[in-house]
């Protein structure tokens, strides 16, 4: 009778030593790697400490702070592998799980609406108007609106709907910036093939905020010619006449550039938005976009700069070619166009 095989001893699990980055790195290095300083990281952690706290008593469970740091590293670089290679400790599988868990917590509406808010009160709108008018003398502006495409990997469902006019898969994101480069509204849910004008038309901004008169009279957004002209959305003249129309266009272009620069800042701060986001499904990409927008505003509130290595040169968003223009004036609702004429004649009769 053969002797029984000797029992194999179970090898003890070996864990990588984790760096305590909050104490080992100074604020400058933290901002370079994670886009927030120590106080900012703790501030964001406190927003979702409850949902991110694991009830188990195991020694190697990631703390809420470490989960936020892992997510920030991914958003700053766009590369999940750096989160596990960067002395943080977690395996690639753990990194993926932590990113999903932390995104879910931070992208809740209760969190996002604390930091992304559209101005609707007289006090809020007047402050925005003053800030914008200081740029180029354009009156009555509370925001600049545009669409930007975030590249994604081909989804498994409705793949064709995500192909934009440049031929790559994307999410078309509608975003509004104020004059301080803070995001006041963001819509991140539409496939890349959808026109900017349709996204606006379906948005709560059109249906509720302006549609139901929640904003004081005399408040406007500035948009490019891909949008329809409305009493609250001012677009440029395609063929301006000398005088008020040309003066209007000149001030409009300078003032509206805020949104192009703002999008450039957002994508420089969080490089994940610069390249192809290789996560599925697209709804998770939308969570990433909204969380980046919220964190961008937190950085603005806390005066946290974009790291110098990525900010040596001013950069604006590189948009797709201008979308097909709106139908000829004769086929479009006249109310917005007539209002624009009145506005230009009233405010831009003289050269600024």
Short mmCIF file of C-alpha atoms in Angstrom, two decimals:
data_model
loop_
_atom_site.label_atom_id
_atom_site.label_comp_id
_atom_site.label_asym_id
_atom_site.label_seq_id
_atom_site.Cartn_x
_atom_site.Cartn_y
_atom_site.Cartn_z
CA UNK A 1 0.00 0.00 0.00
CA UNK A 2 1.45 3.33 -1.06
CA UNK A 3 2.30 5.82 1.63
CA UNK A 4 -0.02 8.85 1.74
CA UNK A 5 1.30 11.94 0.02
CA UNK A 6 2.74 14.46 2.45
CA UNK A 7 0.49 17.37 3.19
CA UNK A 8 1.53 20.51 1.39
CA UNK A 9 1.98 23.49 3.58
CA UNK A 10 -0.02 26.49 2.51
CA UNK A 11 2.26 29.32 1.58
CA UNK A 12 1.45 32.54 3.38
CA UNK A 13 0.06 35.33 1.20
CA UNK A 14 2.58 38.02 0.46
CA UNK A 15 1.45 41.61 0.17
CA UNK A 16 3.32 44.42 -1.48
CA UNK A 17 4.32 47.11 0.92
CA UNK A 18 2.15 50.16 0.37
CA UNK A 19 3.56 53.63 0.35
CA UNK A 20 1.85 56.17 2.61
CA UNK A 21 1.76 58.86 -0.06
CA UNK A 22 -0.17 61.35 2.06
CA UNK A 23 2.76 61.54 4.46
CA UNK A 24 5.68 60.62 2.21
CA UNK A 25 4.99 63.19 -0.54
CA UNK A 26 4.78 66.96 -0.28
CA UNK A 27 1.85 68.91 -1.72
CA UNK A 28 3.68 69.71 -4.95
CA UNK A 29 4.35 66.04 -5.68
CA UNK A 30 0.80 65.07 -4.67
CA UNK A 31 -0.65 67.61 -7.11
CA UNK A 32 1.66 66.39 -9.86
CA UNK A 33 0.61 62.76 -9.37
CA UNK A 34 -2.98 63.04 -8.13
CA UNK A 35 -4.10 66.61 -9.03
CA UNK A 36 -5.00 67.42 -5.41
CA UNK A 37 -2.91 68.39 -2.40
CA UNK A 38 -3.12 66.55 0.92
CA UNK A 39 -5.99 68.67 2.25
CA UNK A 40 -7.84 68.28 -1.05
CA UNK A 41 -7.49 64.49 -1.04
CA UNK A 42 -8.83 64.31 2.51
CA UNK A 43 -11.66 66.70 1.59
CA UNK A 44 -12.77 64.49 -1.32
CA UNK A 45 -12.40 61.35 0.81
CA UNK A 46 -14.66 62.81 3.49
CA UNK A 47 -17.40 63.31 0.89
CA UNK A 48 -17.70 59.54 0.41
CA UNK A 49 -15.98 58.09 3.45
CA UNK A 50 -19.06 56.11 4.46
CA UNK A 51 -19.64 54.27 1.18
CA UNK A 52 -15.91 53.58 0.77
CA UNK A 53 -15.32 52.22 4.26
CA UNK A 54 -15.04 48.43 4.24
CA UNK A 55 -16.51 46.88 7.40
CA UNK A 56 -14.08 43.97 7.43
CA UNK A 57 -11.22 44.05 9.89
CA UNK A 58 -8.63 42.54 7.55
CA UNK A 59 -5.29 44.30 7.66
CA UNK A 60 -4.81 44.68 3.91
CA UNK A 61 -8.14 46.33 3.09
CA UNK A 62 -7.68 49.65 1.32
CA UNK A 63 -8.63 52.72 3.31
CA UNK A 64 -11.06 55.27 1.81
CA UNK A 65 -8.12 57.65 1.35
CA UNK A 66 -6.21 55.03 -0.63
CA UNK A 67 -9.26 54.31 -2.82
CA UNK A 68 -9.53 58.02 -3.67
CA UNK A 69 -5.79 58.15 -4.41
CA UNK A 70 -6.03 55.14 -6.75
CA UNK A 71 -8.90 56.79 -8.66
CA UNK A 72 -7.11 60.15 -8.83
CA UNK A 73 -3.99 58.50 -10.24
CA UNK A 74 -6.07 56.85 -12.95
CA UNK A 75 -7.89 60.09 -13.83
CA UNK A 76 -4.62 62.03 -13.90
CA UNK A 77 -2.87 59.57 -16.22
CA UNK A 78 -5.56 57.51 -17.94
CA UNK A 79 -3.52 54.37 -17.25
CA UNK A 80 -4.77 51.81 -14.76
CA UNK A 81 -1.44 49.98 -14.71
CA UNK A 82 0.26 53.02 -13.16
CA UNK A 83 -2.05 52.72 -10.17
CA UNK A 84 -0.58 49.32 -9.29
CA UNK A 85 2.99 50.08 -10.35
CA UNK A 86 3.18 53.44 -8.57
CA UNK A 87 4.08 51.95 -5.15
CA UNK A 88 0.41 52.06 -4.17
CA UNK A 89 0.29 48.32 -3.65
CA UNK A 90 -3.00 47.01 -5.11
CA UNK A 91 -3.03 44.39 -7.83
CA UNK A 92 -4.45 45.24 -11.26
CA UNK A 93 -7.65 43.39 -10.40
CA UNK A 94 -8.02 45.33 -7.16
CA UNK A 95 -7.33 48.61 -8.94
CA UNK A 96 -10.15 47.96 -11.41
CA UNK A 97 -12.58 47.08 -8.63
CA UNK A 98 -11.60 50.11 -6.54
CA UNK A 99 -11.97 52.50 -9.47
CA UNK A 100 -15.48 51.17 -10.17
CA UNK A 101 -16.49 51.42 -6.50
CA UNK A 102 -15.07 54.93 -6.04
CA UNK A 103 -16.55 56.24 -9.29
CA UNK A 104 -19.96 54.99 -8.21
CA UNK A 105 -19.71 56.84 -4.90
CA UNK A 106 -18.43 60.15 -6.32
CA UNK A 107 -20.81 60.23 -9.31
CA UNK A 108 -23.97 60.18 -7.22
CA UNK A 109 -26.23 63.13 -7.92
CA UNK A 110 -26.08 64.18 -4.27
CA UNK A 111 -22.31 64.66 -4.56
CA UNK A 112 -22.12 66.14 -8.06
CA UNK A 113 -24.73 68.83 -7.41
CA UNK A 114 -22.72 70.16 -4.49
CA UNK A 115 -20.01 71.32 -6.89
CA UNK A 116 -21.64 71.69 -10.33
CA UNK A 117 -24.46 74.22 -10.09
CA UNK A 118 -26.05 76.45 -12.69
CA UNK A 119 -26.72 80.07 -11.63
CA UNK A 120 -30.43 80.87 -11.36
CA UNK A 121 -30.81 83.43 -8.55
CA UNK A 122 -30.45 87.17 -9.28
CA UNK A 123 -27.35 87.34 -7.09
CA UNK A 124 -25.66 84.38 -8.81
CA UNK A 125 -26.48 85.49 -12.34
CA UNK A 126 -25.40 89.09 -11.73
CA UNK A 127 -22.02 87.90 -10.49
CA UNK A 128 -21.55 85.80 -13.64
CA UNK A 129 -22.63 88.71 -15.86
CA UNK A 130 -20.05 91.03 -14.28
CA UNK A 131 -17.27 88.46 -14.69
CA UNK A 132 -18.05 87.85 -18.36
CA UNK A 133 -18.48 91.51 -19.24
CA UNK A 134 -14.96 92.21 -18.04
CA UNK A 135 -13.56 89.96 -20.80
CA UNK A 136 -14.70 91.86 -23.91
CA UNK A 137 -17.62 94.04 -22.88
CA UNK A 138 -20.30 91.52 -23.88
CA UNK A 139 -23.31 92.11 -21.59
CA UNK A 140 -25.76 89.70 -20.01
CA UNK A 141 -23.70 86.49 -20.27
CA UNK A 142 -23.89 83.82 -17.56
CA UNK A 143 -22.15 80.96 -19.39
CA UNK A 144 -20.44 79.74 -22.55
CA UNK A 145 -21.62 76.42 -23.99
CA UNK A 146 -19.97 73.89 -26.30
CA UNK A 147 -19.70 70.19 -27.04
CA UNK A 148 -16.53 68.15 -26.71
CA UNK A 149 -15.88 64.55 -27.70
CA UNK A 150 -14.27 62.03 -25.36
CA UNK A 151 -12.86 59.05 -27.22
CA UNK A 152 -13.98 55.58 -26.09
CA UNK A 153 -13.33 52.01 -27.18
CA UNK A 154 -15.99 50.44 -29.40
CA UNK A 155 -18.97 49.40 -27.25
CA UNK A 156 -20.55 45.99 -27.64
CA UNK A 157 -24.05 47.42 -28.13
CA UNK A 158 -25.23 50.13 -30.56
CA UNK A 159 -21.64 50.50 -31.73
CA UNK A 160 -22.52 52.57 -34.81
CA UNK A 161 -24.26 55.27 -32.78
CA UNK A 162 -21.00 56.13 -31.03
CA UNK A 163 -19.04 56.87 -34.23
CA UNK A 164 -18.66 60.64 -34.63
CA UNK A 165 -17.99 62.72 -37.74
CA UNK A 166 -14.25 62.05 -37.52
CA UNK A 167 -14.87 58.33 -37.58
CA UNK A 168 -13.94 57.35 -34.03
CA UNK A 169 -16.13 56.23 -31.12
CA UNK A 170 -16.91 58.88 -28.55
CA UNK A 171 -19.24 60.40 -26.01
CA UNK A 172 -20.43 63.88 -27.05
CA UNK A 173 -20.35 65.97 -23.88
CA UNK A 174 -22.22 69.26 -23.50
CA UNK A 175 -20.48 71.57 -21.04
CA UNK A 176 -20.96 75.14 -19.81
CA UNK A 177 -18.18 77.20 -18.23
CA UNK A 178 -18.33 80.48 -16.36
CA UNK A 179 -15.76 83.25 -16.76
CA UNK A 180 -13.61 81.75 -13.98
CA UNK A 181 -13.33 78.46 -15.90
CA UNK A 182 -15.62 76.59 -13.54
CA UNK A 183 -18.14 74.13 -14.94
CA UNK A 184 -21.72 75.14 -14.21
CA UNK A 185 -23.48 72.40 -16.18
CA UNK A 186 -22.46 69.16 -17.88
CA UNK A 187 -24.39 66.55 -19.86
CA UNK A 188 -22.39 63.36 -20.41
CA UNK A 189 -24.61 60.61 -21.79
CA UNK A 190 -24.98 61.00 -25.57
CA UNK A 191 -23.23 58.89 -28.26
CA UNK A 192 -20.74 60.65 -30.51
CA UNK A 193 -23.04 60.70 -33.55
CA UNK A 194 -25.57 62.98 -31.84
CA UNK A 195 -25.58 66.66 -32.90
CA UNK A 196 -24.85 69.35 -30.30
CA UNK A 197 -28.17 71.03 -31.07
CA UNK A 198 -30.12 67.89 -30.24
CA UNK A 199 -28.27 67.43 -26.94
CA UNK A 200 -29.20 70.99 -26.00
CA UNK A 201 -32.80 70.55 -27.10
CA UNK A 202 -33.22 67.43 -24.94
CA UNK A 203 -31.42 68.88 -21.92
CA UNK A 204 -33.04 70.10 -18.71
CA UNK A 205 -31.32 73.41 -19.40
CA UNK A 206 -33.60 73.95 -22.40
CA UNK A 207 -36.71 72.22 -21.09
CA UNK A 208 -36.65 73.40 -17.48
CA UNK A 209 -34.09 76.06 -16.57
CA UNK A 210 -34.71 78.42 -19.49
CA UNK A 211 -37.89 76.79 -20.78
CA UNK A 212 -39.76 77.48 -17.54
CA UNK A 213 -38.20 80.86 -16.85
CA UNK A 214 -36.11 79.83 -13.86
CA UNK A 215 -33.37 82.27 -14.92
CA UNK A 216 -33.91 86.05 -14.71
CA UNK A 217 -34.65 87.90 -17.95
CA UNK A 218 -31.63 89.26 -19.77
CA UNK A 219 -29.40 86.25 -19.02
CA UNK A 220 -27.74 84.51 -21.97
CA UNK A 221 -25.45 81.69 -22.96
CA UNK A 222 -22.96 82.08 -25.80
CA UNK A 223 -22.67 79.23 -28.32
CA UNK A 224 -21.19 78.64 -31.76
CA UNK A 225 -23.17 78.51 -35.00
CA UNK A 226 -23.90 74.82 -34.52
CA UNK A 227 -26.58 75.86 -32.03
CA UNK A 228 -29.92 77.50 -32.86
CA UNK A 229 -30.29 81.17 -31.97
CA UNK A 230 -32.64 81.73 -29.06
CA UNK A 231 -33.51 84.63 -26.79
CA UNK A 232 -31.27 83.05 -24.18
CA UNK A 233 -28.65 81.54 -26.51
CA UNK A 234 -26.67 83.98 -28.62
CA UNK A 235 -24.74 82.66 -31.63
CA UNK A 236 -22.43 84.47 -34.08
CA UNK A 237 -23.50 85.91 -37.42
CA UNK A 238 -22.31 83.71 -40.28
CA UNK A 239 -21.98 86.72 -42.61
CA UNK A 240 -21.83 89.80 -40.37
CA UNK A 241 -22.43 93.24 -41.80
CA UNK A 242 -20.04 96.07 -40.89
CA UNK A 243 -21.05 97.89 -37.73
CA UNK A 244 -23.08 96.32 -34.89
CA UNK A 245 -22.98 92.80 -36.31
CA UNK A 246 -19.20 92.79 -36.75
CA UNK A 247 -18.70 94.39 -33.34
CA UNK A 248 -21.02 91.78 -31.83
CA UNK A 249 -19.13 88.92 -33.50
CA UNK A 250 -15.77 90.23 -32.32
CA UNK A 251 -16.83 90.42 -28.68
CA UNK A 252 -18.74 87.13 -28.98
CA UNK A 253 -15.67 85.25 -30.23
CA UNK A 254 -13.40 86.55 -27.46
CA UNK A 255 -15.94 85.91 -24.74
CA UNK A 256 -17.00 82.47 -25.95
CA UNK A 257 -13.37 81.31 -26.06
CA UNK A 258 -13.74 80.74 -22.31
CA UNK A 259 -15.44 77.41 -22.99
CA UNK A 260 -12.72 76.26 -25.40
CA UNK A 261 -10.01 77.13 -22.91
CA UNK A 262 -12.02 75.60 -20.08
CA UNK A 263 -12.33 72.28 -21.89
CA UNK A 264 -8.59 72.40 -22.57
CA UNK A 265 -7.90 72.93 -18.87
CA UNK A 266 -10.21 70.06 -17.89
CA UNK A 267 -8.48 67.64 -20.27
CA UNK A 268 -4.99 68.77 -19.26
CA UNK A 269 -5.79 68.33 -15.60
CA UNK A 270 -7.26 64.86 -16.13
CA UNK A 271 -5.43 63.10 -18.95
CA UNK A 272 -7.89 60.23 -18.94
CA UNK A 273 -10.12 62.53 -21.04
CA UNK A 274 -7.36 63.11 -23.62
CA UNK A 275 -6.95 59.59 -24.92
CA UNK A 276 -9.21 56.62 -25.52
CA UNK A 277 -11.02 55.49 -22.38
CA UNK A 278 -10.96 51.71 -22.49
CA UNK A 279 -13.65 50.82 -20.01
CA UNK A 280 -17.08 49.38 -20.63
CA UNK A 281 -19.95 50.06 -20.78
CA UNK A 282 -20.17 53.68 -22.04
CA UNK A 283 -22.21 54.59 -18.94
CA UNK A 284 -19.05 54.05 -16.88
CA UNK A 285 -17.18 56.45 -19.15
CA UNK A 286 -19.92 58.99 -18.45
CA UNK A 287 -19.29 58.56 -14.72
CA UNK A 288 -15.60 59.26 -15.32
CA UNK A 289 -16.39 62.44 -17.26
CA UNK A 290 -18.76 63.79 -14.60
CA UNK A 291 -16.39 62.99 -11.74
CA UNK A 292 -13.54 64.75 -13.60
CA UNK A 293 -15.78 67.82 -14.00
CA UNK A 294 -16.61 67.84 -10.30
CA UNK A 295 -12.96 67.41 -9.28
CA UNK A 296 -11.97 70.21 -11.68
CA UNK A 297 -14.36 72.54 -9.86
CA UNK A 298 -13.00 71.43 -6.49
CA UNK A 299 -9.50 72.26 -7.74
CA UNK A 300 -10.73 75.69 -8.81
CA UNK A 301 -12.41 76.28 -5.44
CA UNK A 302 -9.21 75.34 -3.63
CA UNK A 303 -6.91 77.27 -6.04
CA UNK A 304 -5.05 74.10 -7.03
CA UNK A 305 -3.03 74.68 -10.17
CA UNK A 306 -2.60 72.38 -13.14
CA UNK A 307 0.87 70.82 -12.75
CA UNK A 308 3.52 72.87 -14.54
CA UNK A 309 4.75 69.95 -16.64
CA UNK A 310 1.36 69.88 -18.38
CA UNK A 311 0.76 73.62 -18.28
CA UNK A 312 3.82 75.12 -19.94
CA UNK A 313 1.73 76.36 -22.84
CA UNK A 314 -1.83 77.62 -23.05
CA UNK A 315 -4.02 75.07 -24.77
CA UNK A 316 -7.60 74.98 -25.98
CA UNK A 317 -9.79 72.07 -26.87
CA UNK A 318 -9.27 70.56 -30.31
CA UNK A 319 -12.87 70.17 -31.43
CA UNK A 320 -14.27 68.33 -34.40
CA UNK A 321 -14.85 70.43 -37.51
CA UNK A 322 -17.80 72.74 -37.00
CA UNK A 323 -21.03 70.80 -37.16
CA UNK A 324 -23.30 71.29 -40.17
CA UNK A 325 -24.81 74.75 -39.75
CA UNK A 326 -28.41 75.22 -38.78
CA UNK A 327 -30.91 75.48 -41.69
CA UNK A 328 -31.00 78.74 -43.65
CA UNK A 329 -32.60 81.63 -41.83
CA UNK A 330 -35.80 81.39 -43.87
CA UNK A 331 -36.35 77.86 -42.58
CA UNK A 332 -35.52 78.60 -38.94
CA UNK A 333 -37.64 80.11 -36.17
CA UNK A 334 -37.25 83.86 -36.54
CA UNK A 335 -37.67 84.81 -32.91
CA UNK A 336 -34.10 84.05 -31.88
CA UNK A 337 -32.61 85.70 -34.96
CA UNK A 338 -34.69 88.86 -34.53
CA UNK A 339 -33.73 89.02 -30.87
CA UNK A 340 -30.04 88.75 -31.82
CA UNK A 341 -30.42 91.66 -34.26
CA UNK A 342 -32.06 93.79 -31.58
CA UNK A 343 -29.37 92.82 -29.07
CA UNK A 344 -26.51 93.68 -31.45
CA UNK A 345 -28.05 97.02 -32.44
CA UNK A 346 -28.65 97.93 -28.81
CA UNK A 347 -25.26 96.97 -27.35
CA UNK A 348 -22.76 97.03 -30.24
CA UNK A 349 -23.72 100.05 -32.33
CA UNK A 350 -20.41 101.73 -31.52
CA UNK A 351 -16.94 100.17 -31.78
CA UNK A 352 -15.71 98.91 -28.42
#
